[in-house]
XYZ file of C-alpha atoms in Angstrom:
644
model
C 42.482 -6.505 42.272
C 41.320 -7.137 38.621
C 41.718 -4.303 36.969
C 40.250 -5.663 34.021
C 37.195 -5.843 35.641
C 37.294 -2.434 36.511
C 38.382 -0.897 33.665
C 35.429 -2.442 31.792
C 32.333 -1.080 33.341
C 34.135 2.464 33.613
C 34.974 2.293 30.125
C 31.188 1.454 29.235
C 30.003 4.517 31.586
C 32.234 6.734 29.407
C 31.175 5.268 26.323
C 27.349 6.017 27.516
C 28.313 10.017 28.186
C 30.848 10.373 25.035
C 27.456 8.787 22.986
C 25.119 11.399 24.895
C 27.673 14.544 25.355
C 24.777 16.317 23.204
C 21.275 16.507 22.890
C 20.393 13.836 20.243
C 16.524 14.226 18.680
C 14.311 11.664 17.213
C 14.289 11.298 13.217
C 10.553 12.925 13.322
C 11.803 15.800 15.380
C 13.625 17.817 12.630
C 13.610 20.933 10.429
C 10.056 21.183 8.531
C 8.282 18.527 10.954
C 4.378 19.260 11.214
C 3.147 19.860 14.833
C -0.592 18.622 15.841
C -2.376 21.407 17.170
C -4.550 21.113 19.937
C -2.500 18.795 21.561
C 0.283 19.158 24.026
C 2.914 18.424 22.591
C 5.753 16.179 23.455
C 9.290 16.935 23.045
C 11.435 14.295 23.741
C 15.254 13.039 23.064
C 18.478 12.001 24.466
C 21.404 13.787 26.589
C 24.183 12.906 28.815
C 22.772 11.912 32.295
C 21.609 14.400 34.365
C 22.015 16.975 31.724
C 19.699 20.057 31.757
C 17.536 20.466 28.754
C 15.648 23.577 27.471
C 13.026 23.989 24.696
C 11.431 27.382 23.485
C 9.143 27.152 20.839
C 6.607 29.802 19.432
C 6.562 31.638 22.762
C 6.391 28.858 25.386
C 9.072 27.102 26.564
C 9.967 23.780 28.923
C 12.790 22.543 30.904
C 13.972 18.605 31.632
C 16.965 17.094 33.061
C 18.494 13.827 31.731
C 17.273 10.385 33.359
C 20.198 7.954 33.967
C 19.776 6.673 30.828
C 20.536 10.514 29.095
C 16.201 10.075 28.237
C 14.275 13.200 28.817
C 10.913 14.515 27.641
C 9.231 18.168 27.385
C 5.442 18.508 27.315
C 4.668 21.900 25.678
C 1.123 23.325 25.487
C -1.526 22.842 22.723
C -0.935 25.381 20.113
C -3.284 26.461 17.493
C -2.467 25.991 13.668
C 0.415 27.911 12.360
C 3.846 28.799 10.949
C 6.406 28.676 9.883
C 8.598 28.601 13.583
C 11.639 28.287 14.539
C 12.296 25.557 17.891
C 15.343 25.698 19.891
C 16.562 23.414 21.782
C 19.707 23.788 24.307
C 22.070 21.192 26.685
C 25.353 21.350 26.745
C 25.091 21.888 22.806
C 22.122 24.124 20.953
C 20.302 22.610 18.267
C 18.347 25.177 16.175
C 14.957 23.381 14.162
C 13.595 25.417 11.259
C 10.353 25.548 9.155
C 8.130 23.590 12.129
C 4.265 24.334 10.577
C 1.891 23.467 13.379
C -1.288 21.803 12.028
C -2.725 17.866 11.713
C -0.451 15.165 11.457
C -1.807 11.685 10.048
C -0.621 8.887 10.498
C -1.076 6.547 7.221
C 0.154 2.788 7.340
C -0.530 -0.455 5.756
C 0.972 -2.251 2.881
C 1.822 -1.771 -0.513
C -1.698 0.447 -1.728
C -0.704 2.580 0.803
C 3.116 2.910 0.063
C 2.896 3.071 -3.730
C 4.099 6.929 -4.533
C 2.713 9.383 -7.265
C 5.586 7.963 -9.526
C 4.277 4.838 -9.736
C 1.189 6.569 -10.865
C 2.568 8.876 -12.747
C 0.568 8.233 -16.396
C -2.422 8.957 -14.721
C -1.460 11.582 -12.439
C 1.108 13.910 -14.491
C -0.702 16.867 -13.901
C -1.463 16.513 -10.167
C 2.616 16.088 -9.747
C 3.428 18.819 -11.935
C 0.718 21.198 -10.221
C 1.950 19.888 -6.628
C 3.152 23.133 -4.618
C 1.656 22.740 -1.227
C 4.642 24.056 0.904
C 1.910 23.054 3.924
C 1.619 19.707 2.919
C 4.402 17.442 4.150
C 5.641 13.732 4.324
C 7.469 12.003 6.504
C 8.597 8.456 5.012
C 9.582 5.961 7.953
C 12.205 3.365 6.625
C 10.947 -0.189 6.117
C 12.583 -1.636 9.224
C 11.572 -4.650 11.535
C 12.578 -5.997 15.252
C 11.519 -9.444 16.334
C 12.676 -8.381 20.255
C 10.880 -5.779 21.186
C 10.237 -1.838 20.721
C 12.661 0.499 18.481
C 13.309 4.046 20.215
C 14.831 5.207 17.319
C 14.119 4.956 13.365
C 16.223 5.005 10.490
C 17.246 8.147 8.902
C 14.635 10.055 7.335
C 13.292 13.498 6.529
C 10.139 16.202 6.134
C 9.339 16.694 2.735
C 6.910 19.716 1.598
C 4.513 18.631 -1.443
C 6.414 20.137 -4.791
C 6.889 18.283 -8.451
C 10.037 16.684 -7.039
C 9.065 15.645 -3.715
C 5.794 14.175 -4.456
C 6.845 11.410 -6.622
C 7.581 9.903 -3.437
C 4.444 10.684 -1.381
C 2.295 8.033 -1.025
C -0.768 8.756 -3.505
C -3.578 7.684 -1.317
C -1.946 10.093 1.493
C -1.193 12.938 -1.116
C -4.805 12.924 -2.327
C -6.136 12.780 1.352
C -4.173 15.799 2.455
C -4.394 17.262 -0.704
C -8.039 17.723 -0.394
C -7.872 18.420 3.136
C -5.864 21.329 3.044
C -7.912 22.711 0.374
C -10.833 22.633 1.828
C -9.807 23.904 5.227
C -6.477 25.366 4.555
C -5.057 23.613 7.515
C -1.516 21.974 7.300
C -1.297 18.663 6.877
C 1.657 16.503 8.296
C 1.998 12.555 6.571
C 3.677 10.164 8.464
C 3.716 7.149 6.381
C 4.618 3.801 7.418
C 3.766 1.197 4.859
C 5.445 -1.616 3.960
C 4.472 -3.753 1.140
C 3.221 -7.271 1.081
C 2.961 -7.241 4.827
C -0.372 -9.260 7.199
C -1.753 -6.762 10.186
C -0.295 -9.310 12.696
C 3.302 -7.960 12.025
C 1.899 -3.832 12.686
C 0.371 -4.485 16.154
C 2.278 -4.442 19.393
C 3.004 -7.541 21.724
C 0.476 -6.402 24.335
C -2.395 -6.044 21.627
C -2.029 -9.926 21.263
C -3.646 -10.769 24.433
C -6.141 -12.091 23.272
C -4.576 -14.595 20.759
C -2.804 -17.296 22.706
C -1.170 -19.154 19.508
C 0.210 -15.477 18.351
C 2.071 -15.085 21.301
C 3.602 -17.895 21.432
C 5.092 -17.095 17.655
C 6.291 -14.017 19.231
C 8.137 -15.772 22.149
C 9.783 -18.198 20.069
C 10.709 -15.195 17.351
C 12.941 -14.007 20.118
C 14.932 -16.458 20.507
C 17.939 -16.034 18.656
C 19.217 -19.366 18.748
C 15.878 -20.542 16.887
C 16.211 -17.346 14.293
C 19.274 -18.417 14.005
C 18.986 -21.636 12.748
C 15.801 -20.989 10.412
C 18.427 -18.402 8.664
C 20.379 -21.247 7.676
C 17.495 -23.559 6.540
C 16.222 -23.651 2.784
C 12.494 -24.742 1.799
C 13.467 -25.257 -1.204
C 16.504 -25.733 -3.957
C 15.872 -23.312 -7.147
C 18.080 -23.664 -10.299
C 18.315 -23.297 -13.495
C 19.363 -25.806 -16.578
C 22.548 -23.578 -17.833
C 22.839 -19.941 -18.792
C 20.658 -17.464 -20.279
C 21.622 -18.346 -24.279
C 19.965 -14.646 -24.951
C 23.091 -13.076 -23.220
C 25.903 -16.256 -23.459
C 25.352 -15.577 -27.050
C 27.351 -13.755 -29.607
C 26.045 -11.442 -30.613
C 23.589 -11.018 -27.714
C 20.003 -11.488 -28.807
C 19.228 -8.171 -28.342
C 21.762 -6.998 -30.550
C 21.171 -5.492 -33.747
C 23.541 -7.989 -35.821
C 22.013 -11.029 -34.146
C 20.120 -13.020 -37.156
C 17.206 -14.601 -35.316
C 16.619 -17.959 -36.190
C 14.029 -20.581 -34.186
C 11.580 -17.829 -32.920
C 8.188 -18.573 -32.764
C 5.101 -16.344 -32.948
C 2.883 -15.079 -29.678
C 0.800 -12.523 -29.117
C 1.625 -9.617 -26.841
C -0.480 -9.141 -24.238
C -0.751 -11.955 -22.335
C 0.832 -14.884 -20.494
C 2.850 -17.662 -22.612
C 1.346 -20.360 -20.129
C -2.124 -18.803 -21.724
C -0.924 -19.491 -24.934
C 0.736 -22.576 -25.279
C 3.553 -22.695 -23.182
C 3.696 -25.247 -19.757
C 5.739 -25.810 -17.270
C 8.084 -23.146 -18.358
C 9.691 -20.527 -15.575
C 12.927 -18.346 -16.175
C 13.811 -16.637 -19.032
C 11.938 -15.931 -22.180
C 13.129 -12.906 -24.728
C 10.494 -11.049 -27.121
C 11.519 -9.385 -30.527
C 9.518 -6.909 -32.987
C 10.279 -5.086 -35.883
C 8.371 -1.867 -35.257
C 8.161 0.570 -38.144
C 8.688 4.780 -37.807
C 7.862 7.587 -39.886
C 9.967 9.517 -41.180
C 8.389 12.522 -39.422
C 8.824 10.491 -36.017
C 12.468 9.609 -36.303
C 14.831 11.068 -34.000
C 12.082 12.046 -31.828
C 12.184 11.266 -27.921
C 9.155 9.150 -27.082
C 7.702 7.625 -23.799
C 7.617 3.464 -24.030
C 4.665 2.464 -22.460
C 4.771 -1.641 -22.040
C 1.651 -2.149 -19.048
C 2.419 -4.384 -16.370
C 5.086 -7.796 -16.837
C 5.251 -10.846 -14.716
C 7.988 -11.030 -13.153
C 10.921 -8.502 -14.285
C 11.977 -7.362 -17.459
C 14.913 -5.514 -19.789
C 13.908 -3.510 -22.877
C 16.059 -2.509 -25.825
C 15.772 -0.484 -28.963
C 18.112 -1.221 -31.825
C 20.258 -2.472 -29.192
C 20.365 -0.079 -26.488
C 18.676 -0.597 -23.109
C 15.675 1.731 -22.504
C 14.749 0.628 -18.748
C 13.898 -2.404 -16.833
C 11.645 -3.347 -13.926
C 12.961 -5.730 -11.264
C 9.457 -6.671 -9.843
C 5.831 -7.476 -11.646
C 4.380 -4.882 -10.112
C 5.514 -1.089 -11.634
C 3.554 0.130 -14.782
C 6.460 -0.022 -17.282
C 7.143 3.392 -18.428
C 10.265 3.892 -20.099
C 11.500 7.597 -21.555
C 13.318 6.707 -25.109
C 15.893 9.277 -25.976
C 15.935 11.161 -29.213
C 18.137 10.091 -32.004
C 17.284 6.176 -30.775
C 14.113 5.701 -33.558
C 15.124 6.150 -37.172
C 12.903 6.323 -39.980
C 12.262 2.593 -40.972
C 12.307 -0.442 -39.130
C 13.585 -0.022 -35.562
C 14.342 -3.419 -33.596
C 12.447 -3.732 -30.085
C 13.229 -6.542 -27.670
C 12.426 -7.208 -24.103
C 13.947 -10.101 -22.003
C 11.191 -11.229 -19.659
C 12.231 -13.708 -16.481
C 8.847 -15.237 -14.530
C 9.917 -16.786 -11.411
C 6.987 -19.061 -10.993
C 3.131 -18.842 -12.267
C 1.795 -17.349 -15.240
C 4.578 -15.429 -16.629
C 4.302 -12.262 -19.471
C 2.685 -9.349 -20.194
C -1.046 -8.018 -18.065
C -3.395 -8.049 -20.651
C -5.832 -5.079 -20.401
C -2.967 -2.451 -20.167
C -1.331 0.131 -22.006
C 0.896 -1.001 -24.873
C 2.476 1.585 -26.842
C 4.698 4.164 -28.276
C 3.782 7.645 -27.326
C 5.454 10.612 -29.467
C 3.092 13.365 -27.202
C 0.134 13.580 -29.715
C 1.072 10.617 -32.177
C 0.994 6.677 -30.389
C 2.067 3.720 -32.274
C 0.966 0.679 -31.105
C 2.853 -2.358 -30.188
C 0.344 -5.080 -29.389
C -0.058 -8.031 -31.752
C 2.389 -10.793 -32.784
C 6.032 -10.641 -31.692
C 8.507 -13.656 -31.448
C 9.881 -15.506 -28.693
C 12.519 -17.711 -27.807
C 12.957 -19.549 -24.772
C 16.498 -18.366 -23.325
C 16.591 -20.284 -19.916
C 14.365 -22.878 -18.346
C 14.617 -23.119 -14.323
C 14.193 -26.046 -12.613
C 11.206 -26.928 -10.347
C 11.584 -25.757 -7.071
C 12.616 -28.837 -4.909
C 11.854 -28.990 -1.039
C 14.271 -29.486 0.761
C 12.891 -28.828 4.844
C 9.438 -28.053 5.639
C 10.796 -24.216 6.710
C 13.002 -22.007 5.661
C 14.270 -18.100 6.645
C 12.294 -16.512 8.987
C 10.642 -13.350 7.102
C 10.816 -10.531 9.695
C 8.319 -8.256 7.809
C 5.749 -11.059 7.803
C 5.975 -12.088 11.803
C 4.214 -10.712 14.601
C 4.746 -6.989 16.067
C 7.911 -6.977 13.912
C 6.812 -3.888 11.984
C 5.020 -2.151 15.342
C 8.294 -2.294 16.650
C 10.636 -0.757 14.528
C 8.056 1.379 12.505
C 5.516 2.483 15.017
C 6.651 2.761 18.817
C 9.789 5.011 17.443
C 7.406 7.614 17.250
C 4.458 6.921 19.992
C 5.138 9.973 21.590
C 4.345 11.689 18.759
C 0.813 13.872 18.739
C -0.928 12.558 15.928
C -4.870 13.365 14.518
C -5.708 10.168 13.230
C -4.673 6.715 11.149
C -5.316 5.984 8.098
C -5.295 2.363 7.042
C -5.295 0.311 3.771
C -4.125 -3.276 4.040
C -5.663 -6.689 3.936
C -4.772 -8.346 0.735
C -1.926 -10.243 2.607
C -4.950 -11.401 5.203
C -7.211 -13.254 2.310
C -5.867 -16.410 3.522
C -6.626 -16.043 7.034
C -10.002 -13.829 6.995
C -11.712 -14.906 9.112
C -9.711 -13.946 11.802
C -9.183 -10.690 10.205
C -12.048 -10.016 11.838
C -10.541 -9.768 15.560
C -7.174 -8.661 14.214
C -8.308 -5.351 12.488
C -10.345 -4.154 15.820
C -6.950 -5.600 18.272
C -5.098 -2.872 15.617
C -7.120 -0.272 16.394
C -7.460 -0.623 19.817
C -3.243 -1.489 20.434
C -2.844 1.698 18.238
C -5.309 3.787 20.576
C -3.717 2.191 23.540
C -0.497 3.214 22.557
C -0.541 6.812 21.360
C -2.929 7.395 24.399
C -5.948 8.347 22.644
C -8.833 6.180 23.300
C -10.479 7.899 20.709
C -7.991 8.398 18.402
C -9.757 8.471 14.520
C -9.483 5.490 12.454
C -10.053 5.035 9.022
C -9.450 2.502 6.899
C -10.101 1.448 2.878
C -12.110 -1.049 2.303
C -10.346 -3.597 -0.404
C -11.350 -2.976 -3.342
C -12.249 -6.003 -6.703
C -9.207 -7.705 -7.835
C -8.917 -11.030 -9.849
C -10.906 -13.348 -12.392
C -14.945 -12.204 -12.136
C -16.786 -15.615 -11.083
C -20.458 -15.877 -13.091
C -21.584 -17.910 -10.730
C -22.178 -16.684 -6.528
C -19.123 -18.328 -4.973
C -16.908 -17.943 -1.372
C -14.087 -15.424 -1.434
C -11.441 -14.294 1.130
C -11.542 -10.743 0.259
C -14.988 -10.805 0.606
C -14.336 -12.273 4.093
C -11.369 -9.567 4.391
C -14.170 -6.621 3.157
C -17.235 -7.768 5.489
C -14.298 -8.055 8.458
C -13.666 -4.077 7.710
C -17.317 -3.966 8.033
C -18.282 -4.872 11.040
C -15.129 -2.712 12.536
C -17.596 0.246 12.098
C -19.214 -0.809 15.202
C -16.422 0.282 16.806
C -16.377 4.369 18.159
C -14.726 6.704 15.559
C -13.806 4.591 12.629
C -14.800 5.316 8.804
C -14.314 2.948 6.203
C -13.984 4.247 2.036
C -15.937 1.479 -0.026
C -13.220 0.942 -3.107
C -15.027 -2.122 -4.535
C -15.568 -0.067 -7.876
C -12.003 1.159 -8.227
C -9.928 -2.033 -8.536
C -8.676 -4.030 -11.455
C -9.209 -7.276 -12.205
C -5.862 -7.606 -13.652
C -3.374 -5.498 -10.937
C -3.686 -5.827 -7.170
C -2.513 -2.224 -7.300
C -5.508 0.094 -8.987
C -4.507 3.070 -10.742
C -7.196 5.114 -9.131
C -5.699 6.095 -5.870
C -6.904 10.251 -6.041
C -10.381 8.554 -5.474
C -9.543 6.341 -2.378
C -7.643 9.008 -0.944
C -10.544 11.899 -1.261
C -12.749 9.465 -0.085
C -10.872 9.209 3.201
C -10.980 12.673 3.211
C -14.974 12.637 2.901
C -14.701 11.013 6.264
C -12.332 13.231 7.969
C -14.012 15.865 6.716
C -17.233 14.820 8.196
C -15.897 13.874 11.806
C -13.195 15.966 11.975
C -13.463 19.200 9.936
C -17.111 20.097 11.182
C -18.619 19.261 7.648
C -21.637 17.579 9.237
C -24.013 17.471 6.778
C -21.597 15.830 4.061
C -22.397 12.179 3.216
C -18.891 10.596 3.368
C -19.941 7.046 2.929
C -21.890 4.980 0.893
C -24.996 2.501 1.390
C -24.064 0.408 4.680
C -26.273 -2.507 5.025
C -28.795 -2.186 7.981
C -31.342 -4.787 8.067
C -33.241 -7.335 6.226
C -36.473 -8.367 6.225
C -38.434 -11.383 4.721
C -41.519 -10.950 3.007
C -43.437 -13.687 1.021
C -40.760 -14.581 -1.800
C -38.929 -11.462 -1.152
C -36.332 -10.035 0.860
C -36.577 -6.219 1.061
C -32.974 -4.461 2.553
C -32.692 -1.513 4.372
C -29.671 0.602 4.316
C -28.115 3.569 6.355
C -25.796 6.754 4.689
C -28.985 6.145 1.599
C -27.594 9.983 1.244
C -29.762 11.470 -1.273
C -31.428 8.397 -2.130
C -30.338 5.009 -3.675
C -29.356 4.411 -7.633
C -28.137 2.483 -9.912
C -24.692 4.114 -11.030
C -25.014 3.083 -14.474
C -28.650 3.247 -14.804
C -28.865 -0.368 -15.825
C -30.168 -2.989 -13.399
C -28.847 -4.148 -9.984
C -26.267 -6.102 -10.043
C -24.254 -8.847 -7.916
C -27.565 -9.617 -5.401
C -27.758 -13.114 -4.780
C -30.614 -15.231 -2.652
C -30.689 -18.039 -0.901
C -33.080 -20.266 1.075
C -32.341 -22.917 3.787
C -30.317 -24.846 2.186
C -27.299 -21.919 1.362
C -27.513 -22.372 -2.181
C -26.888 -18.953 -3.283
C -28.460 -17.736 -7.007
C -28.657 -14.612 -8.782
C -31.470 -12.543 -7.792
C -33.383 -9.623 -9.160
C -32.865 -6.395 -7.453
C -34.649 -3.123 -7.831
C -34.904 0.097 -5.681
C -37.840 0.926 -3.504
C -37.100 4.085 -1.714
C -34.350 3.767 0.254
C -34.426 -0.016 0.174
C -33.514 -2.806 -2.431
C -36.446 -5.223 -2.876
C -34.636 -8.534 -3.677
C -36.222 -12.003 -5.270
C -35.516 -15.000 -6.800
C -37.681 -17.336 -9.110
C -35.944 -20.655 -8.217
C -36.123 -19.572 -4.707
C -39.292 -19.679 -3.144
C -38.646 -19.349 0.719
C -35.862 -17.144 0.523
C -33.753 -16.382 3.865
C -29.970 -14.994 3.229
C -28.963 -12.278 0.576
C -25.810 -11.539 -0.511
C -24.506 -8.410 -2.353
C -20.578 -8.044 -4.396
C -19.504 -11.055 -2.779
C -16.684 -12.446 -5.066
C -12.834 -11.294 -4.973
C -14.107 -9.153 -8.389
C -17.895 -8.549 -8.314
C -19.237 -8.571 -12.130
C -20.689 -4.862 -11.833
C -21.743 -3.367 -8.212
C -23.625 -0.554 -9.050
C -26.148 -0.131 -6.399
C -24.910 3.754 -5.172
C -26.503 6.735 -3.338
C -27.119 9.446 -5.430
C -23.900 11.169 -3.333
C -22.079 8.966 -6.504
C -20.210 7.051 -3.186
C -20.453 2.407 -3.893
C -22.343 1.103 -0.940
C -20.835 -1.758 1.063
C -20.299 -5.891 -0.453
C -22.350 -7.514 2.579
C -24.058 -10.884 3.571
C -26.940 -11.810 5.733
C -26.085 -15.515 6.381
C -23.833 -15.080 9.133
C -24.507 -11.477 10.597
């Protein structure tokens, strides 16, 4: 007899029961979790086989025993909202959950305008975080986490966190802002669950079986699981990066940032703005920036708040040589807290080392640049000097692939960030992604319904609520009507409305032309809540959306448009004009129209176009001013007619 053989699969088996001697609970199913009312509500975790398991919670209670695999589940009733209660759970060991609130649970996902927290935001938004104490309100922050094999049971460790000045730095703003005006309105408590991930397309947040309709998707997602192919992309390089020697700012002596450093063969550029903007080609790496700033004497060893906007790519500050802060990505506001005793009365040195890793590299014009004592600001835009302290090389291919990017692939992020928690009773989604999708729009258009429709499918609610933000402008405003991919991505969100149960918040006058990240998230977020509080707060006679294009009609040289959600009737926001309406005939050939409001329609015409057939409205990536509104103050909808 082997007994090697034997030994093993007994060994395994005791293994299994030494891993499940206990109950074990899902990372959502903790002290402080929020409970969706109204719903039964699913208990579920993991034991030693066969183990009996017993749940009493807020006067009802449910038994399970252990499958084979130590899995059980307990359905509890639908409970109305409530709490604070206690939930006990008991096996072979007792596990005692505290602070469980019973009330609506969203679930809000997407990528990085959906993750960015109130501390990112926190210029803007100081007295919102210092104001937050919403015990009801909660957040649950799932882990950025992906699997390129199939379904997650478990996620990575996290916790419930109740809305105070501490917490909320980390709640997602849009989500905050949602709940935030939620609760106040209805006094309801509000669980987050927020799964976001930055950066990421809406292929990798949809599960394998939503993909059956998209033949060459699935057959990324078989080949992502083999490991012998992931394997050997891991080990492949696209392309060679390097750099011609060390950064001289910091292989110097004294460093350049150093207060004993005499500068000599700096040149003169003006801050804001990108050095490729103002003279400088070809040049990625490392570039240092130096200013003699001058104090008061009043100011001097006063604590202030550096305020440097937005720099491409990452940056190190320092004041009379001592670091301040840095930034290790392009996109964080740079706010840096300067200690007192740093500034003296005179000239104070300032330098920032700046490394661009490719494209325009520097500092986002149109931002704040300053230093803020609290009621007295100096400011620190103008001419500084630069010096070039490394140069990288070009990037040099060397294989047509490279790594595979797990966040970026196919049902990666539905399995490790979603099906965890399927179980889970949840109100609604919330949605804001897309700007990963520009280059594929078009088929953003099937994608965003599949989502919805996997999502429903999986958290068995066919008519679970879905609502979703609309992308808002972002980059260089074309003067002339031209083709765009986030106009493809907006019109794609759209059309979704056809679908049962879905809301969409029009954003297009809330972005910036200069940051893919808008500052104004308490706006997107309450307009969310507009529609929630419409369809799911009983608020029927609110207007929670904007004009939505209904029809068109052709009339002589004009084309007059009807709209629905006209509200309390149609306006220009900034009583000037309408704006962004372009005409076309036959031929396509789109020109800027004249637009004025007749009723509740927008009469649109053209000179140079005589036979007019297609109208367009806000259909750029940045529209030069779309102010056609109701008189609710809510943007209506970018739209086309040539290909509805």
């Amino acid at each position: 007899m082997n007994f090697k053989k034997l030994l093993l699969p007994l060994l395994f088996v005791g293994l299994q029961q030494h891993v499940f001697a206990q109950i074990k609970l899902p990372q959502l199913i903790a002290d402080s979790m929020v409970l969706q009312r109204d719903k039964p509500l699913h208990i579920w975790g993991w034991a030693s086989a066969g183990e009996q398991i017993k749940v009493n919670f807020n006067g009802k209670s449910g038994k399970a025993v252990a499958d084979a695999q130590g899995k059980w589940t307990i359905i509890l009733p639908a409970m109305k909202a409530g709490g604070p209660y206690q939930m006990s759970l008991k096996g072979k060991n007792t596990i005692v959950l505290k602070g469980i609130l019973i009330g609506d649970v969203w679930l809000c996902a997407g990528q990085s305008n959906m993750v960015h927290q109130m501390r990112l935001h926190a210029l803007r938004y100081q007295k919102d975080i210092d104001e937050a104490n919403f015990p009801q309100i909660r957040q649950f922050w799932v882990p950025t986490a992906t699997n390129l094999n199939g379904p997650e049971t478990t996620l990575k460790t996290s916790s419930w966190k109740p809305a105070n000045p501490g917490n909320v730095l980390e709640f997602s703003a849009v989500a905050y802002f949602f709940a935030r005006d939620i609760y106040r309105k209805h006094g309801i408590p509000i669980g987050i669950i927020n799964s976001s991930v930055g950066g990421t397309p809406i292929e990798a947040w949809i599960s394998e079986a939503g993909f059956n309709n998209f033949d060459a998707i699935k057959a990324s997602i078989r080949q992502n699981k083999d490991t012998a192919y992931i394997a050997k992309r891991a080990k492949e390089q696209a392309f060679e990066y390097g750099s011609y020697g060390n950064d001289l700012g910091l292989s110097a002596n004294p460093n350049w940032y150093q207060e004993d450093y005499e500068p000599n063969g700096w040149r003169r550029i003006n801050i804001p703005g990108f050095w490729e903007d103002q003279g400088l080609r070809n040049l990625d790496g490392v570039v240092w920036f130096r200013k003699e700033i001058d104090i008061p004497a009043e100011l001097a060893n006063k604590a202030a708040t550096l305020l440097m906007g937005r720099i491409v790519d990452a940056d190190v500050f320092y004041i009379n040589g001592k670091q301040v802060g840095s930034t290790s990505y392009q996109y964080p506001q740079r706010v840096y807290k300067v200690p007192a005793h740093l500034l003296k009365a005179g000239k104070n040195l300032f330098v920032v080392r700046v490394q661009n890793n490719g494209g325009k590299g520097g500092f986002v014009p149109d931002k704040p640049y300053k230093l803020d004592f609290g009621g007295t600001k100096i400011d620190l835009k103008g001419y500084w000097s630069y010096k070039v302290g490394q140069i990288s090389k070009p990037a040099k291919r060397t294989g047509e692939r490279g790594p595979v990017n797990a966040q970026s692939q196919p049902t990666a992020l539905y399995n490790a960030m979603i099906a965890p928690f399927k179980n889970y009773a949840i109100k609604g989604v919330l949605w804001y992604q897309g700007e990963s999708n520009t280059g594929n729009a078009r088929e953003y258009a099937k994608l965003l319904p599949a989502l919805i429709a996997d999502w429903r499918q999986q958290f068995r609610n066919a008519a679970l609520p879905f609502y979703y933000v609309q992308l808002p402008n972002f980059g260089d405003v074309s003067y002339l009507p031209s083709e765009s991919g986030t106009a493809l991505v907006r019109e794609a969100a759209l059309k979704t409305l056809n679908i049962p149960n879905t809301g969409m918040a029009v954003t297009i006058d809330l972005g910036e032309w200069n940051d893919i990240h808008p500052d104004r998230k308490q706006e997107v977020g309450e307009r969310l809540a507009l529609i929630a509080r419409h369809f799911d707060y009983g608020e029927k006679q609110l207007e929670y959306s904007g004009p939505i294009f209904q029809s068109a009609e052709i009339k002589g040289q004009e084309i007059i448009v009807h709209f629905t959600h006209t509200g309390l009737g149609l306006q220009a926001i900034d009583g000037a004009p309408l704006s962004d309406f372009a005409i076309a005939g036959d031929d396509g050939k789109f020109v800027w129209a004249n637009a004025k409001i007749v009723g509740n329609t927008v009469v649109v015409s053209s000179p140079d176009v005589a036979n007019p057939k297609y109208v367009r409205y806000a259909w750029a990536d940045s529209p030069m001013n779309p102010n056609l509104f109701n008189k609710d103050g809510l943007p209506a909808s970018p739209f086309r007619t040539d290909d509805f």
